[in-house]
Coordinates of C-alpha atoms in Angstrom, one line a residue:
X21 CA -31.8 52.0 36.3
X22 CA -28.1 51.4 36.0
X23 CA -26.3 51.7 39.4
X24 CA -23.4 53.1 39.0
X25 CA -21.1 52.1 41.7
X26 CA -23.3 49.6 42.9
X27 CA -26.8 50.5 44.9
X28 CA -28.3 47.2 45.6
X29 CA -31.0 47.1 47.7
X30 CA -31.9 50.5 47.6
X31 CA -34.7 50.3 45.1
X32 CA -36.0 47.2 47.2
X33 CA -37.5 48.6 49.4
X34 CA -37.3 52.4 48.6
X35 CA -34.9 54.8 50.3
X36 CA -37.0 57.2 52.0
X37 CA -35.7 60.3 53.5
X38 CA -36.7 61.5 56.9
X39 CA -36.8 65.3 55.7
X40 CA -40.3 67.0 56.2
X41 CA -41.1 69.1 52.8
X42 CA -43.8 71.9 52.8
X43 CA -47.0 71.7 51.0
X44 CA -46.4 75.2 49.2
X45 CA -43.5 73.2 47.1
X46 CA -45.7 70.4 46.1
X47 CA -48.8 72.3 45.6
X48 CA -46.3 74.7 43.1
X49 CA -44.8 71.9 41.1
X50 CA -48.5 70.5 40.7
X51 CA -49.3 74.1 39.3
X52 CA -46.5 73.7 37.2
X53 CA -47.8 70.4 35.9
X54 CA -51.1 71.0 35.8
X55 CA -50.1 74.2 32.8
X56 CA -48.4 72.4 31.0
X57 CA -49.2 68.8 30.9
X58 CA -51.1 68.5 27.8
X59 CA -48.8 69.8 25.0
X60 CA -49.9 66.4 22.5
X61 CA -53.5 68.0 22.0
X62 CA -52.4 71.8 22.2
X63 CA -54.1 73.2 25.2
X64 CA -53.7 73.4 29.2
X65 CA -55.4 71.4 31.8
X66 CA -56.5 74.7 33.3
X67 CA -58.7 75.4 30.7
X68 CA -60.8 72.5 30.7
X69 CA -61.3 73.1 26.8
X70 CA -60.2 69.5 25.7
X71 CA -59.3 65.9 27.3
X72 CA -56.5 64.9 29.2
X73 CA -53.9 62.8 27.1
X74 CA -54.7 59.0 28.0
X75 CA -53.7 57.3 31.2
X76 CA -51.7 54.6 30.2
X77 CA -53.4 51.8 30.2
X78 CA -55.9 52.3 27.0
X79 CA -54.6 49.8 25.0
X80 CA -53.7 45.9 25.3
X81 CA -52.6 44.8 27.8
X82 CA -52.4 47.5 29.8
X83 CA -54.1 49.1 33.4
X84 CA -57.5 50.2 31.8
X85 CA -57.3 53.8 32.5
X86 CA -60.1 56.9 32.0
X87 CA -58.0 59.5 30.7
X88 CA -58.1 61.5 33.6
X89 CA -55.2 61.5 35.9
X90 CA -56.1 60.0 39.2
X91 CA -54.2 59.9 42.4
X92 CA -52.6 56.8 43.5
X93 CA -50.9 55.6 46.8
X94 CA -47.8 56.9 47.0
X95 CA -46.1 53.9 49.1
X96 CA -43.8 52.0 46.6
X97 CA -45.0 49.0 45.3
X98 CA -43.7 45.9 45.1
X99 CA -46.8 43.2 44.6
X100 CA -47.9 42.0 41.7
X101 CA -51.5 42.3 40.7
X102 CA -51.7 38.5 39.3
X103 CA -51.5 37.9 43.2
X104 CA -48.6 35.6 44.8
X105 CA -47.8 33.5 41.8
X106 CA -47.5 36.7 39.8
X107 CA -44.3 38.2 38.1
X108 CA -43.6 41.7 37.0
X109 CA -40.6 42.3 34.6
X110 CA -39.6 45.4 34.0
X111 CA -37.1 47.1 32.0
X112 CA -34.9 50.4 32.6
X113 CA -32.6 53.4 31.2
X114 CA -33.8 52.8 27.5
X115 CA -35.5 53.4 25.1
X116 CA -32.5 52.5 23.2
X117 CA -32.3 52.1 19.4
X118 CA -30.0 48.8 19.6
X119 CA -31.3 46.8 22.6
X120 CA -35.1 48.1 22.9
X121 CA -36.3 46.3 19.6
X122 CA -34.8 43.0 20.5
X123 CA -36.2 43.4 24.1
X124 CA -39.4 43.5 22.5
X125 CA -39.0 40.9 20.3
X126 CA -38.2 38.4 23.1
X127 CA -40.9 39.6 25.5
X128 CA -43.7 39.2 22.2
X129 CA -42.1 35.5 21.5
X130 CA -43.0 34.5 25.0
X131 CA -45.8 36.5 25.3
X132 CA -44.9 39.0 27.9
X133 CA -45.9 42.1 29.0
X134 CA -43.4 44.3 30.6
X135 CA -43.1 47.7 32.5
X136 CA -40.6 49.8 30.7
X137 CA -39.2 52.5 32.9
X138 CA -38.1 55.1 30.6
X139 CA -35.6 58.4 30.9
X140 CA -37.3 61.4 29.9
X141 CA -34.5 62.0 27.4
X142 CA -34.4 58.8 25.8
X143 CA -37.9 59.0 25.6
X144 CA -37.9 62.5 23.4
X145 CA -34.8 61.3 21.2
X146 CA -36.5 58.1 20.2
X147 CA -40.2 58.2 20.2
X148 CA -40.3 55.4 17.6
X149 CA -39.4 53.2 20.3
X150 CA -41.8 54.8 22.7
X151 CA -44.7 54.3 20.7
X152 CA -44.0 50.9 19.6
X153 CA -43.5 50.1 23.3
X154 CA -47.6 51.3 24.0
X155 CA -48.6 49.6 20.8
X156 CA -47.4 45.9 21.8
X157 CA -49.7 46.7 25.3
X158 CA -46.8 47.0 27.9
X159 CA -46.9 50.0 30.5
X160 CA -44.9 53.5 30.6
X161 CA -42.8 54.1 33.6
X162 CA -41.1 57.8 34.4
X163 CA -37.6 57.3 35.6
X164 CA -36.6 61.2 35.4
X165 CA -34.9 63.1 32.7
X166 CA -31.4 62.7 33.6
X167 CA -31.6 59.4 35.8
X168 CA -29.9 61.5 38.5
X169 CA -29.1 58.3 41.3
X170 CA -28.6 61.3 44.0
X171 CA -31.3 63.4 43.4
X172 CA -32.8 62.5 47.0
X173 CA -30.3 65.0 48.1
X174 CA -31.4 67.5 45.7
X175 CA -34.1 70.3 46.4
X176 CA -37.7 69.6 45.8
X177 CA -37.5 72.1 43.1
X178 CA -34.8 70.1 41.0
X179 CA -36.6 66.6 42.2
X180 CA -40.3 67.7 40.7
X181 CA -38.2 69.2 37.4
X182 CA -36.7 65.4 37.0
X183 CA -40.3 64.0 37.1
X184 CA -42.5 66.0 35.8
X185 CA -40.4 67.1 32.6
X186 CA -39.7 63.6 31.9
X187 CA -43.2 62.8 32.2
X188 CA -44.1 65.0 29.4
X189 CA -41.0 63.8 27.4
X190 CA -42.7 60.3 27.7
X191 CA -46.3 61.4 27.3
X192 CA -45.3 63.2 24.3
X193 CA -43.1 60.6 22.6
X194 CA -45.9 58.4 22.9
X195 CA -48.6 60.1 21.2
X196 CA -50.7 61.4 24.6
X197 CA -49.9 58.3 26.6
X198 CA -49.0 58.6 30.4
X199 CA -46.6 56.8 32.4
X200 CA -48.2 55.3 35.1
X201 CA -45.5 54.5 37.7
X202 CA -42.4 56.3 38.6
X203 CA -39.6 54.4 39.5
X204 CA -36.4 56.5 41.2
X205 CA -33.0 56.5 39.7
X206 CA -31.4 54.1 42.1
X207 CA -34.3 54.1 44.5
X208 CA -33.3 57.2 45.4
X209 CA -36.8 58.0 46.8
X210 CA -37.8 61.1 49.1
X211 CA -41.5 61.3 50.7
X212 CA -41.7 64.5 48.7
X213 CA -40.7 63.0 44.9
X214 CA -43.2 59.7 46.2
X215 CA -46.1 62.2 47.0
X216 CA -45.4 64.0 43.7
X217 CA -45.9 61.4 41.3
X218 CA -48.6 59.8 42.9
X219 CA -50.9 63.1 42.9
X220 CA -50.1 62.9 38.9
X221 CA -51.0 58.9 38.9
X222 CA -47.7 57.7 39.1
X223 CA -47.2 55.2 41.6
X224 CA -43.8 54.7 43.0
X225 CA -42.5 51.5 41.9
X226 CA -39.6 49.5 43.6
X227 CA -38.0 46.3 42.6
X228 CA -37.8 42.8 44.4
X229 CA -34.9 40.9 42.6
X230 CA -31.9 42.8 41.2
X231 CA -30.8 41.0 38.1
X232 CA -27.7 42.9 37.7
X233 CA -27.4 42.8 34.2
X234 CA -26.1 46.2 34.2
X235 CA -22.7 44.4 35.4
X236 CA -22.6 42.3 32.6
X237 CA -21.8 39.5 34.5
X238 CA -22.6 36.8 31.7
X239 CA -26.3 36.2 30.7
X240 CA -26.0 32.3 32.9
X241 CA -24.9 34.7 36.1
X242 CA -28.3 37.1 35.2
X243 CA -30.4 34.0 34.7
X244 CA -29.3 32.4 37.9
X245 CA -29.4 35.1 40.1
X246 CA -33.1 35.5 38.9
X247 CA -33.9 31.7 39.3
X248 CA -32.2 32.2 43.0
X249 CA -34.3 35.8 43.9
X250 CA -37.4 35.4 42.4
X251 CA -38.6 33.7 46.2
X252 CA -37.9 37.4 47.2
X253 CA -40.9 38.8 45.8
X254 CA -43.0 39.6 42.0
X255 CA -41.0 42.9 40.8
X256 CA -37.6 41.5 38.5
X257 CA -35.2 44.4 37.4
X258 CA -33.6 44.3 33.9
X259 CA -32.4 46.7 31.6
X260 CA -32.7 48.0 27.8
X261 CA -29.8 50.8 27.5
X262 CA -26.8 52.0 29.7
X263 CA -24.4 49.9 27.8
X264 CA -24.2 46.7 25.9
X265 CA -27.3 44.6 26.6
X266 CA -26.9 41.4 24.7
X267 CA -26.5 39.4 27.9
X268 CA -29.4 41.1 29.0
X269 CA -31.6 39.8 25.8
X270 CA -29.9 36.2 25.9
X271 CA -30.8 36.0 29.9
X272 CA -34.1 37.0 29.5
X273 CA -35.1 34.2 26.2
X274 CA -34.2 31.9 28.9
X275 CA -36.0 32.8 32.2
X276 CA -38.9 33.9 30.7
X277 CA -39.7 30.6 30.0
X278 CA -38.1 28.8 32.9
X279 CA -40.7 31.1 35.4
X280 CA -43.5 29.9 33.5
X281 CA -42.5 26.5 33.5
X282 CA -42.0 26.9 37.5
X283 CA -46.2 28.2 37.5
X284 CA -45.6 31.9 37.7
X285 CA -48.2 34.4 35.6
X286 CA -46.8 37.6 33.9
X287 CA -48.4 40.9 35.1
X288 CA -48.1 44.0 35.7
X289 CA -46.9 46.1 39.5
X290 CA -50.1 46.4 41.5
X291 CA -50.9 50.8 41.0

């Protein structure tokens, strides 16, 4: 979730427009979804002829889901469901050829499981990267198709295009596997895109310390600005693409350890 511009503090705690949207809108883009969400094993929801492509959360590591999509609450979350000693990392933007393998390659040496918040587009040019994501048990996260920081001025129409579509980008790059969270572009949330992605299982995810990586600050600025945050609650934003990321990937092989030398458990956003 690169801010471009700076927009910290937005994703924190959500921004939620006041704007009242009709149920006809969200009760069309469901329609929408509900044709065409099941493209990996070749036939409509609609028909009821064969199984829903897999809730994330089948394999290590990850929620334990039934295949089924179920709704979730559509607040945004920002707990942790190892409870008050737990931390969440989670990664944006990517997946990205040059920075997403050596993300995963520090989060498996320190034994990490991590919520990777992918863009639909991403997702479809690299599924490679998508897949290997699933296999080493972290979770799937829908951050739209074009990671479009304003679209909570944008119509319902354009906002359920950004989430949905990329949802199927991601479910398809993965081989049937669902996001499970949907985190706005910015935190550019509207009650409308929040409802949305929580009637598809999706819950709206926030963040509790801003790393700022995507500045580029110096991997000892990203580390300390974690080791001063991380009082501020579970959810810790990095990122995997959007630019160079190599102070991204030296910050994180050191807090990883330091917040497990200070008693904090990795998990995973409460859903």
């Amino acid at each position: 979730m690169v801010r471009y511009g700076g927009e910290r503090g937005r994703g924190q705690h959500g921004r939620v427009l006041a704007a009242a949207i009709g149920v006809t809108a969200l009760a069309a883009a469901t329609s929408v979804w509900t044709a065409s969400a099941d493209p990996v094993v070749g036939r409509t929801a609609r028909t009821g002829a064969a199984a829903a492509p897999a809730a994330q959360g089948a394999g290590p590591g990850a929620a334990q889901g039934t295949g089924a999509r179920q709704r979730v609450s559509a607040s945004i979350a920002h707990a942790s469901d190892r409870g008050a000693r737990g931390v969440d990392i989670t990664i944006d933007d990517g997946p990205d050829p040059v920075w997403t393998p050596q993300v995963l390659r520090v989060l498996r040496e320190n034994g990490v499981k991590a919520t990777f918040c992918m863009v639909g587009t991403q997702a479809k040019a690299h599924p490679d990267l998508v897949e290997a994501v699933v296999a080493a048990g972290h979770r799937l996260c829908d951050h739209t198709v074009s990671h479009d920081t304003g679209m909570d001025r944008k119509p319902p129409s354009y906002q359920a295009r950004e989430i949905i579509d990329a949802a199927r980008m991601i479910t398809e790059a993965s081989g049937g596997v669902r996001p499970v969270y949907y985190r706005a572009p910015g935190g550019a949330f509207t009650p409308y895109s929040r409802s949305l992605a929580a009637s598809h299982g999706m819950r709206p995810l926030g963040w509790n310390v801003d790393s700022e990586d995507f500045r580029r600050p110096g991997s000892a600025a990203i580390v300390a600005t974690v080791e001063r945050e991380i009082a501020n609650g579970p959810t810790v934003l990095f990122h995997d693409a959007g630019g160079d990321r190599a102070q991204t990937v030296a910050a994180l092989r050191e807090v990883l350890p330091w917040l497990r030398r200070q008693g904090y458990v990795f998990g995973f956003p409460v859903r």
